[in-house]
Amino acid sequence: MQSAMTVGGVIGPLCGAIAAARLGFRASFVVGGLVLLGCGVLVRWGVPAGEAPAPRTVPMHARQWRETILVSLLVLGGSTQIFFLTSILPQVMTALGVAAEQTLEIGGIIIFASGAAAALGSMAAPRLAELLPERRLVAALFVGSSLSVAALAVAPGVWSYGTLRFLQVLFIAPVFPIVVARIAQTAGGEAIGVINAARIGASFIGPVMATSLLAAGSPVALYVLLALTGLACLPVSGMRAHVPRAQR
């Protein structure tokens, strides 16, 4: 589910841009409404009817809240590195020498590559978690993503920029299912709600930070700050989780 949210958050802007370019803005809103209606049909067809689940009788204790907060901070930092790009992509394309009439097409390719990287990274997460210790793996993924986003500052052209963006998302995407799995076996709906709130907050913080820094200075400052954001997650990723391992 976390992986689906990541992929949807990346490819959603691409689908909206294509619909707006081909059909117009008003028609794109109608398309969005039809997508939501389709989701409603899936719920009606696929979700069994029944009584609401019983409320949680045992409140989350301090240790569970601590781990929920740690996971939420990791999700917030990682998601910020994903959601920043769409808000500044037209300006980035111009700075890389892309002609105005090609901005939508090439920008769409980069967003599509980001979505593909998010899907591949999410699918690779279970295998990676089996091969490497969790704390070492998450730290390595954050370092790889931070180095990739910092390298965007020196990308010589649009295709090298797109390649670095692909690698950056490929690094950061496995973090979400790995860290959420840390508490998924023991945490309830409260914890999942907090984690998803962190992801939604990142979808706001990332674009606002990107547009503000780009308006006030050069893109280099933005990429450096995003890289530092990822590196700042390293101490959090190294904190030991006190959640018992699920039985297999």
PDB file of C-alpha atoms in Angstrom:
ATOM      1  CA  MET A   1       0.000   0.000   0.000  1.00  0.00           C
ATOM      2  CA  GLN A   2       2.841   2.410   0.813  1.00  0.00           C
ATOM      3  CA  SER A   3       4.466   1.553  -2.517  1.00  0.00           C
ATOM      4  CA  ALA A   4       1.221   2.230  -4.375  1.00  0.00           C
ATOM      5  CA  MET A   5       1.003   5.652  -2.714  1.00  0.00           C
ATOM      6  CA  THR A   6       4.563   6.420  -3.779  1.00  0.00           C
ATOM      7  CA  VAL A   7       3.983   5.444  -7.402  1.00  0.00           C
ATOM      8  CA  GLY A   8       0.651   7.259  -7.522  1.00  0.00           C
ATOM      9  CA  GLY A   9       2.173  10.429  -6.113  1.00  0.00           C
ATOM     10  CA  VAL A  10       4.830  10.395  -8.826  1.00  0.00           C
ATOM     11  CA  ILE A  11       2.791   9.499 -11.911  1.00  0.00           C
ATOM     12  CA  GLY A  12      -0.309  11.496 -10.938  1.00  0.00           C
ATOM     13  CA  PRO A  13       1.152  14.827 -12.122  1.00  0.00           C
ATOM     14  CA  LEU A  14       2.170  13.213 -15.412  1.00  0.00           C
ATOM     15  CA  CYS A  15      -1.348  11.925 -16.066  1.00  0.00           C
ATOM     16  CA  GLY A  16      -2.810  15.316 -15.139  1.00  0.00           C
ATOM     17  CA  ALA A  17      -0.410  17.150 -17.441  1.00  0.00           C
ATOM     18  CA  ILE A  18      -1.205  14.858 -20.369  1.00  0.00           C
ATOM     19  CA  ALA A  19      -4.956  15.213 -19.809  1.00  0.00           C
ATOM     20  CA  ALA A  20      -4.689  19.009 -19.564  1.00  0.00           C
ATOM     21  CA  ALA A  21      -2.539  19.234 -22.696  1.00  0.00           C
ATOM     22  CA  ARG A  22      -4.709  16.937 -24.805  1.00  0.00           C
ATOM     23  CA  LEU A  23      -8.201  17.658 -23.455  1.00  0.00           C
ATOM     24  CA  GLY A  24      -7.993  21.038 -21.721  1.00  0.00           C
ATOM     25  CA  PHE A  25      -8.056  21.925 -18.045  1.00  0.00           C
ATOM     26  CA  ARG A  26     -11.817  21.592 -17.559  1.00  0.00           C
ATOM     27  CA  ALA A  27     -11.917  18.193 -19.213  1.00  0.00           C
ATOM     28  CA  SER A  28      -8.955  17.056 -17.091  1.00  0.00           C
ATOM     29  CA  PHE A  29     -11.027  17.700 -13.958  1.00  0.00           C
ATOM     30  CA  VAL A  30     -13.769  15.503 -15.410  1.00  0.00           C
ATOM     31  CA  VAL A  31     -11.209  12.764 -16.035  1.00  0.00           C
ATOM     32  CA  GLY A  32     -10.068  13.055 -12.424  1.00  0.00           C
ATOM     33  CA  GLY A  33     -13.659  12.719 -11.272  1.00  0.00           C
ATOM     34  CA  LEU A  34     -14.109   9.588 -13.394  1.00  0.00           C
ATOM     35  CA  VAL A  35     -10.986   8.094 -11.807  1.00  0.00           C
ATOM     36  CA  LEU A  36     -12.504   8.670  -8.367  1.00  0.00           C
ATOM     37  CA  LEU A  37     -15.783   7.116  -9.490  1.00  0.00           C
ATOM     38  CA  GLY A  38     -13.822   4.097 -10.681  1.00  0.00           C
ATOM     39  CA  CYS A  39     -12.226   3.838  -7.247  1.00  0.00           C
ATOM     40  CA  GLY A  40     -15.693   3.917  -5.716  1.00  0.00           C
ATOM     41  CA  VAL A  41     -16.765   1.059  -7.978  1.00  0.00           C
ATOM     42  CA  LEU A  42     -13.711  -0.949  -6.900  1.00  0.00           C
ATOM     43  CA  VAL A  43     -14.592  -0.384  -3.246  1.00  0.00           C
ATOM     44  CA  ARG A  44     -18.208  -1.405  -3.840  1.00  0.00           C
ATOM     45  CA  TRP A  45     -17.135  -4.502  -5.739  1.00  0.00           C
ATOM     46  CA  GLY A  46     -14.040  -5.595  -3.863  1.00  0.00           C
ATOM     47  CA  VAL A  47     -14.502  -4.595  -0.224  1.00  0.00           C
ATOM     48  CA  PRO A  48     -16.774  -6.975   1.695  1.00  0.00           C
ATOM     49  CA  ALA A  49     -19.666  -5.450   3.551  1.00  0.00           C
ATOM     50  CA  GLY A  50     -19.594  -5.878   7.308  1.00  0.00           C
ATOM     51  CA  GLU A  51     -19.527  -4.173  10.619  1.00  0.00           C
ATOM     52  CA  ALA A  52     -16.893  -1.615  11.463  1.00  0.00           C
ATOM     53  CA  PRO A  53     -13.884  -3.061  13.295  1.00  0.00           C
ATOM     54  CA  ALA A  54     -13.916  -2.825  17.042  1.00  0.00           C
ATOM     55  CA  PRO A  55     -12.037   0.191  18.422  1.00  0.00           C
ATOM     56  CA  ARG A  56      -8.580  -0.401  19.809  1.00  0.00           C
ATOM     57  CA  THR A  57      -8.972  -1.339  23.453  1.00  0.00           C
ATOM     58  CA  VAL A  58      -5.317  -1.132  24.416  1.00  0.00           C
ATOM     59  CA  PRO A  59      -3.729   2.295  23.810  1.00  0.00           C
ATOM     60  CA  MET A  60      -0.327   2.494  22.181  1.00  0.00           C
ATOM     61  CA  HIS A  61       2.389   2.614  24.800  1.00  0.00           C
ATOM     62  CA  ALA A  62       5.381   4.956  24.791  1.00  0.00           C
ATOM     63  CA  ARG A  63       7.708   2.553  22.966  1.00  0.00           C
ATOM     64  CA  GLN A  64       5.275   2.106  20.090  1.00  0.00           C
ATOM     65  CA  TRP A  65       4.775   5.868  19.820  1.00  0.00           C
ATOM     66  CA  ARG A  66       8.549   6.367  19.773  1.00  0.00           C
ATOM     67  CA  GLU A  67       8.965   3.943  16.887  1.00  0.00           C
ATOM     68  CA  THR A  68       5.994   5.434  15.042  1.00  0.00           C
ATOM     69  CA  ILE A  69       7.557   8.890  15.292  1.00  0.00           C
ATOM     70  CA  LEU A  70      10.924   7.583  14.067  1.00  0.00           C
ATOM     71  CA  VAL A  71       9.307   5.898  11.058  1.00  0.00           C
ATOM     72  CA  SER A  72       7.260   9.044  10.333  1.00  0.00           C
ATOM     73  CA  LEU A  73      10.413  11.176  10.318  1.00  0.00           C
ATOM     74  CA  LEU A  74      12.050   8.796   7.837  1.00  0.00           C
ATOM     75  CA  VAL A  75       8.961   8.860   5.627  1.00  0.00           C
ATOM     76  CA  LEU A  76       8.822  12.664   5.837  1.00  0.00           C
ATOM     77  CA  GLY A  77      12.475  13.105   4.864  1.00  0.00           C
ATOM     78  CA  GLY A  78      12.374  10.529   2.078  1.00  0.00           C
ATOM     79  CA  SER A  79       9.080  11.726   0.620  1.00  0.00           C
ATOM     80  CA  THR A  80      10.346  15.304   0.499  1.00  0.00           C
ATOM     81  CA  GLN A  81      13.103  14.096  -1.838  1.00  0.00           C
ATOM     82  CA  ILE A  82      10.448  12.594  -4.114  1.00  0.00           C
ATOM     83  CA  PHE A  83       7.739  15.264  -4.232  1.00  0.00           C
ATOM     84  CA  PHE A  84       9.871  18.372  -4.770  1.00  0.00           C
ATOM     85  CA  LEU A  85      10.419  18.048  -8.512  1.00  0.00           C
ATOM     86  CA  THR A  86       7.013  18.473 -10.136  1.00  0.00           C
ATOM     87  CA  SER A  87       6.551  22.038  -8.858  1.00  0.00           C
ATOM     88  CA  ILE A  88       9.807  23.292 -10.417  1.00  0.00           C
ATOM     89  CA  LEU A  89      10.133  21.033 -13.449  1.00  0.00           C
ATOM     90  CA  PRO A  90       9.210  23.687 -16.072  1.00  0.00           C
ATOM     91  CA  GLN A  91      11.927  26.019 -14.754  1.00  0.00           C
ATOM     92  CA  VAL A  92      14.407  23.165 -14.575  1.00  0.00           C
ATOM     93  CA  MET A  93      13.702  22.238 -18.187  1.00  0.00           C
ATOM     94  CA  THR A  94      14.285  25.829 -19.285  1.00  0.00           C
ATOM     95  CA  ALA A  95      17.582  26.018 -17.371  1.00  0.00           C
ATOM     96  CA  LEU A  96      18.719  22.803 -19.074  1.00  0.00           C
ATOM     97  CA  GLY A  97      18.098  24.302 -22.508  1.00  0.00           C
ATOM     98  CA  VAL A  98      14.821  22.551 -23.384  1.00  0.00           C
ATOM     99  CA  ALA A  99      12.690  24.498 -25.854  1.00  0.00           C
ATOM    100  CA  ALA A 100       9.347  25.749 -24.552  1.00  0.00           C
ATOM    101  CA  GLU A 101       7.336  23.587 -26.959  1.00  0.00           C
ATOM    102  CA  GLN A 102       9.159  20.460 -25.737  1.00  0.00           C
ATOM    103  CA  THR A 103       8.874  21.155 -22.017  1.00  0.00           C
ATOM    104  CA  LEU A 104       5.700  19.147 -21.457  1.00  0.00           C
ATOM    105  CA  GLU A 105       6.891  16.137 -23.464  1.00  0.00           C
ATOM    106  CA  ILE A 106      10.373  15.882 -21.963  1.00  0.00           C
ATOM    107  CA  GLY A 107       9.139  16.736 -18.491  1.00  0.00           C
ATOM    108  CA  GLY A 108       6.577  13.969 -18.843  1.00  0.00           C
ATOM    109  CA  ILE A 109       9.326  11.509 -19.750  1.00  0.00           C
ATOM    110  CA  ILE A 110      11.269  12.448 -16.607  1.00  0.00           C
ATOM    111  CA  ILE A 111       8.189  12.082 -14.417  1.00  0.00           C
ATOM    112  CA  PHE A 112       7.409   8.752 -16.061  1.00  0.00           C
ATOM    113  CA  ALA A 113      10.978   7.584 -15.388  1.00  0.00           C
ATOM    114  CA  SER A 114      10.542   8.657 -11.768  1.00  0.00           C
ATOM    115  CA  GLY A 115       7.368   6.594 -11.514  1.00  0.00           C
ATOM    116  CA  ALA A 116       9.075   3.581 -13.062  1.00  0.00           C
ATOM    117  CA  ALA A 117      11.958   3.928 -10.593  1.00  0.00           C
ATOM    118  CA  ALA A 118       9.511   4.174  -7.692  1.00  0.00           C
ATOM    119  CA  ALA A 119       7.780   0.987  -8.819  1.00  0.00           C
ATOM    120  CA  LEU A 120      11.039  -0.910  -9.316  1.00  0.00           C
ATOM    121  CA  GLY A 121      12.451   0.243  -5.990  1.00  0.00           C
ATOM    122  CA  SER A 122       9.293  -0.708  -4.129  1.00  0.00           C
ATOM    123  CA  MET A 123       9.238  -4.160  -5.697  1.00  0.00           C
ATOM    124  CA  ALA A 124      12.899  -4.675  -4.804  1.00  0.00           C
ATOM    125  CA  ALA A 125      12.362  -3.726  -1.152  1.00  0.00           C
ATOM    126  CA  PRO A 126      11.412  -7.206   0.168  1.00  0.00           C
ATOM    127  CA  ARG A 127      14.404  -8.836  -1.514  1.00  0.00           C
ATOM    128  CA  LEU A 128      16.793  -6.169  -0.276  1.00  0.00           C
ATOM    129  CA  ALA A 129      15.434  -6.531   3.255  1.00  0.00           C
ATOM    130  CA  GLU A 130      16.263 -10.245   3.145  1.00  0.00           C
ATOM    131  CA  LEU A 131      19.824  -9.684   1.952  1.00  0.00           C
ATOM    132  CA  LEU A 132      20.991  -6.848   4.217  1.00  0.00           C
ATOM    133  CA  PRO A 133      20.439  -5.738   7.831  1.00  0.00           C
ATOM    134  CA  GLU A 134      17.664  -3.182   7.985  1.00  0.00           C
ATOM    135  CA  ARG A 135      19.527  -0.283   9.585  1.00  0.00           C
ATOM    136  CA  ARG A 136      22.526  -0.620   7.269  1.00  0.00           C
ATOM    137  CA  LEU A 137      20.262  -0.951   4.218  1.00  0.00           C
ATOM    138  CA  VAL A 138      18.114   2.098   5.032  1.00  0.00           C
ATOM    139  CA  ALA A 139      21.220   4.191   5.722  1.00  0.00           C
ATOM    140  CA  ALA A 140      22.777   3.150   2.394  1.00  0.00           C
ATOM    141  CA  LEU A 141      19.570   3.988   0.523  1.00  0.00           C
ATOM    142  CA  PHE A 142      19.420   7.458   2.070  1.00  0.00           C
ATOM    143  CA  VAL A 143      23.072   8.089   1.216  1.00  0.00           C
ATOM    144  CA  GLY A 144      22.538   6.958  -2.382  1.00  0.00           C
ATOM    145  CA  SER A 145      19.474   9.155  -2.779  1.00  0.00           C
ATOM    146  CA  SER A 146      21.210  12.172  -1.230  1.00  0.00           C
ATOM    147  CA  LEU A 147      24.272  11.822  -3.468  1.00  0.00           C
ATOM    148  CA  SER A 148      22.045  11.486  -6.529  1.00  0.00           C
ATOM    149  CA  VAL A 149      19.964  14.559  -5.712  1.00  0.00           C
ATOM    150  CA  ALA A 150      23.121  16.570  -4.994  1.00  0.00           C
ATOM    151  CA  ALA A 151      24.509  15.488  -8.379  1.00  0.00           C
ATOM    152  CA  LEU A 152      21.493  17.114 -10.079  1.00  0.00           C
ATOM    153  CA  ALA A 153      23.242  20.439  -9.479  1.00  0.00           C
ATOM    154  CA  VAL A 154      25.996  19.540 -11.949  1.00  0.00           C
ATOM    155  CA  ALA A 155      23.946  17.632 -14.537  1.00  0.00           C
ATOM    156  CA  PRO A 156      25.154  18.905 -17.940  1.00  0.00           C
ATOM    157  CA  GLY A 157      21.967  18.154 -19.863  1.00  0.00           C
ATOM    158  CA  VAL A 158      18.380  17.067 -19.619  1.00  0.00           C
ATOM    159  CA  TRP A 159      19.060  13.367 -20.194  1.00  0.00           C
ATOM    160  CA  SER A 160      21.778  13.166 -17.572  1.00  0.00           C
ATOM    161  CA  TYR A 161      19.398  15.024 -15.258  1.00  0.00           C
ATOM    162  CA  GLY A 162      16.683  12.456 -15.950  1.00  0.00           C
ATOM    163  CA  THR A 163      19.106   9.588 -15.352  1.00  0.00           C
ATOM    164  CA  LEU A 164      20.164  10.998 -11.993  1.00  0.00           C
ATOM    165  CA  ARG A 165      16.531  11.542 -11.041  1.00  0.00           C
ATOM    166  CA  PHE A 166      15.774   7.913 -11.957  1.00  0.00           C
ATOM    167  CA  LEU A 167      18.617   6.703  -9.731  1.00  0.00           C
ATOM    168  CA  GLN A 168      17.601   8.992  -6.889  1.00  0.00           C
ATOM    169  CA  VAL A 169      14.013   7.696  -6.814  1.00  0.00           C
ATOM    170  CA  LEU A 170      15.272   4.130  -7.250  1.00  0.00           C
ATOM    171  CA  PHE A 171      17.321   4.574  -4.083  1.00  0.00           C
ATOM    172  CA  ILE A 172      14.654   6.218  -1.941  1.00  0.00           C
ATOM    173  CA  ALA A 173      11.580   4.187  -2.973  1.00  0.00           C
ATOM    174  CA  PRO A 174      12.478   0.986  -1.046  1.00  0.00           C
ATOM    175  CA  VAL A 175      12.794   2.976   2.185  1.00  0.00           C
ATOM    176  CA  PHE A 176       9.037   3.375   2.650  1.00  0.00           C
ATOM    177  CA  PRO A 177       7.919  -0.286   2.660  1.00  0.00           C
ATOM    178  CA  ILE A 178      11.010  -1.290   4.657  1.00  0.00           C
ATOM    179  CA  VAL A 179      10.548   1.201   7.491  1.00  0.00           C
ATOM    180  CA  VAL A 180       6.767   0.850   7.612  1.00  0.00           C
ATOM    181  CA  ALA A 181       7.160  -2.933   7.884  1.00  0.00           C
ATOM    182  CA  ARG A 182       9.146  -2.213  11.047  1.00  0.00           C
ATOM    183  CA  ILE A 183       5.922  -1.417  12.924  1.00  0.00           C
ATOM    184  CA  ALA A 184       3.223  -2.889  10.695  1.00  0.00           C
ATOM    185  CA  GLN A 185       2.936  -6.100  12.741  1.00  0.00           C
ATOM    186  CA  THR A 186       2.283  -4.375  16.050  1.00  0.00           C
ATOM    187  CA  ALA A 187       0.952  -0.885  15.326  1.00  0.00           C
ATOM    188  CA  GLY A 188      -2.695  -0.075  14.749  1.00  0.00           C
ATOM    189  CA  GLY A 189      -4.565   2.443  12.672  1.00  0.00           C
ATOM    190  CA  GLU A 190      -3.298   5.336  14.763  1.00  0.00           C
ATOM    191  CA  ALA A 191       0.300   4.641  13.770  1.00  0.00           C
ATOM    192  CA  ILE A 192      -0.531   4.174  10.086  1.00  0.00           C
ATOM    193  CA  GLY A 193      -2.475   7.446  10.173  1.00  0.00           C
ATOM    194  CA  VAL A 194       0.515   9.314  11.593  1.00  0.00           C
ATOM    195  CA  ILE A 195       2.827   7.816   8.958  1.00  0.00           C
ATOM    196  CA  ASN A 196       0.494   8.730   6.116  1.00  0.00           C
ATOM    197  CA  ALA A 197       0.147  12.246   7.559  1.00  0.00           C
ATOM    198  CA  ALA A 198       3.938  12.529   7.317  1.00  0.00           C
ATOM    199  CA  ARG A 199       3.813  11.499   3.661  1.00  0.00           C
ATOM    200  CA  ILE A 200       1.039  13.997   2.920  1.00  0.00           C
ATOM    201  CA  GLY A 201       3.000  16.677   4.763  1.00  0.00           C
ATOM    202  CA  ALA A 202       6.010  15.949   2.567  1.00  0.00           C
ATOM    203  CA  SER A 203       3.873  16.415  -0.560  1.00  0.00           C
ATOM    204  CA  PHE A 204       3.274  19.968   0.704  1.00  0.00           C
ATOM    205  CA  ILE A 205       6.687  20.735   2.209  1.00  0.00           C
ATOM    206  CA  GLY A 206       8.668  19.480  -0.800  1.00  0.00           C
ATOM    207  CA  PRO A 207       7.062  21.709  -3.471  1.00  0.00           C
ATOM    208  CA  VAL A 208       6.888  24.764  -1.170  1.00  0.00           C
ATOM    209  CA  MET A 209      10.554  24.414  -0.231  1.00  0.00           C
ATOM    210  CA  ALA A 210      11.542  23.877  -3.869  1.00  0.00           C
ATOM    211  CA  THR A 211       9.659  26.860  -5.266  1.00  0.00           C
ATOM    212  CA  SER A 212      10.753  29.151  -2.425  1.00  0.00           C
ATOM    213  CA  LEU A 213      14.449  28.324  -2.782  1.00  0.00           C
ATOM    214  CA  LEU A 214      14.335  28.475  -6.561  1.00  0.00           C
ATOM    215  CA  ALA A 215      12.675  31.892  -6.425  1.00  0.00           C
ATOM    216  CA  ALA A 216      15.252  33.221  -3.946  1.00  0.00           C
ATOM    217  CA  GLY A 217      18.415  31.641  -5.314  1.00  0.00           C
ATOM    218  CA  SER A 218      19.940  29.039  -7.585  1.00  0.00           C
ATOM    219  CA  PRO A 219      18.903  25.389  -7.954  1.00  0.00           C
ATOM    220  CA  VAL A 220      22.196  24.370  -6.341  1.00  0.00           C
ATOM    221  CA  ALA A 221      20.973  25.557  -2.934  1.00  0.00           C
ATOM    222  CA  LEU A 222      17.817  23.475  -3.338  1.00  0.00           C
ATOM    223  CA  TYR A 223      19.666  20.298  -4.274  1.00  0.00           C
ATOM    224  CA  VAL A 224      22.157  20.730  -1.437  1.00  0.00           C
ATOM    225  CA  LEU A 225      19.349  21.248   1.091  1.00  0.00           C
ATOM    226  CA  LEU A 226      17.523  18.158  -0.171  1.00  0.00           C
ATOM    227  CA  ALA A 227      20.725  16.131   0.085  1.00  0.00           C
ATOM    228  CA  LEU A 228      21.248  17.356   3.649  1.00  0.00           C
ATOM    229  CA  THR A 229      17.655  16.412   4.446  1.00  0.00           C
ATOM    230  CA  GLY A 230      18.375  12.838   3.434  1.00  0.00           C
ATOM    231  CA  LEU A 231      21.632  12.739   5.366  1.00  0.00           C
ATOM    232  CA  ALA A 232      19.845  14.128   8.419  1.00  0.00           C
ATOM    233  CA  CYS A 233      17.711  10.977   8.386  1.00  0.00           C
ATOM    234  CA  LEU A 234      20.764   8.763   8.950  1.00  0.00           C
ATOM    235  CA  PRO A 235      20.804   9.096  12.762  1.00  0.00           C
ATOM    236  CA  VAL A 236      17.092   8.306  12.852  1.00  0.00           C
ATOM    237  CA  SER A 237      17.502   5.281  10.594  1.00  0.00           C
ATOM    238  CA  GLY A 238      20.235   3.980  12.895  1.00  0.00           C
ATOM    239  CA  MET A 239      18.046   3.980  15.986  1.00  0.00           C
ATOM    240  CA  ARG A 240      17.170   0.473  17.010  1.00  0.00           C
ATOM    241  CA  ALA A 241      13.587  -0.669  16.582  1.00  0.00           C
ATOM    242  CA  HIS A 242      12.165  -2.542  19.563  1.00  0.00           C
ATOM    243  CA  VAL A 243       9.437  -4.284  17.609  1.00  0.00           C
ATOM    244  CA  PRO A 244       9.479  -8.083  17.676  1.00  0.00           C
ATOM    245  CA  ARG A 245      10.212  -9.772  14.352  1.00  0.00           C
ATOM    246  CA  ALA A 246       7.161 -11.259  12.679  1.00  0.00           C
ATOM    247  CA  GLN A 247       6.869 -15.028  12.573  1.00  0.00           C
ATOM    248  CA  ARG A 248       7.393 -16.604   9.130  1.00  0.00           C
TER     249      ARG A 248
END
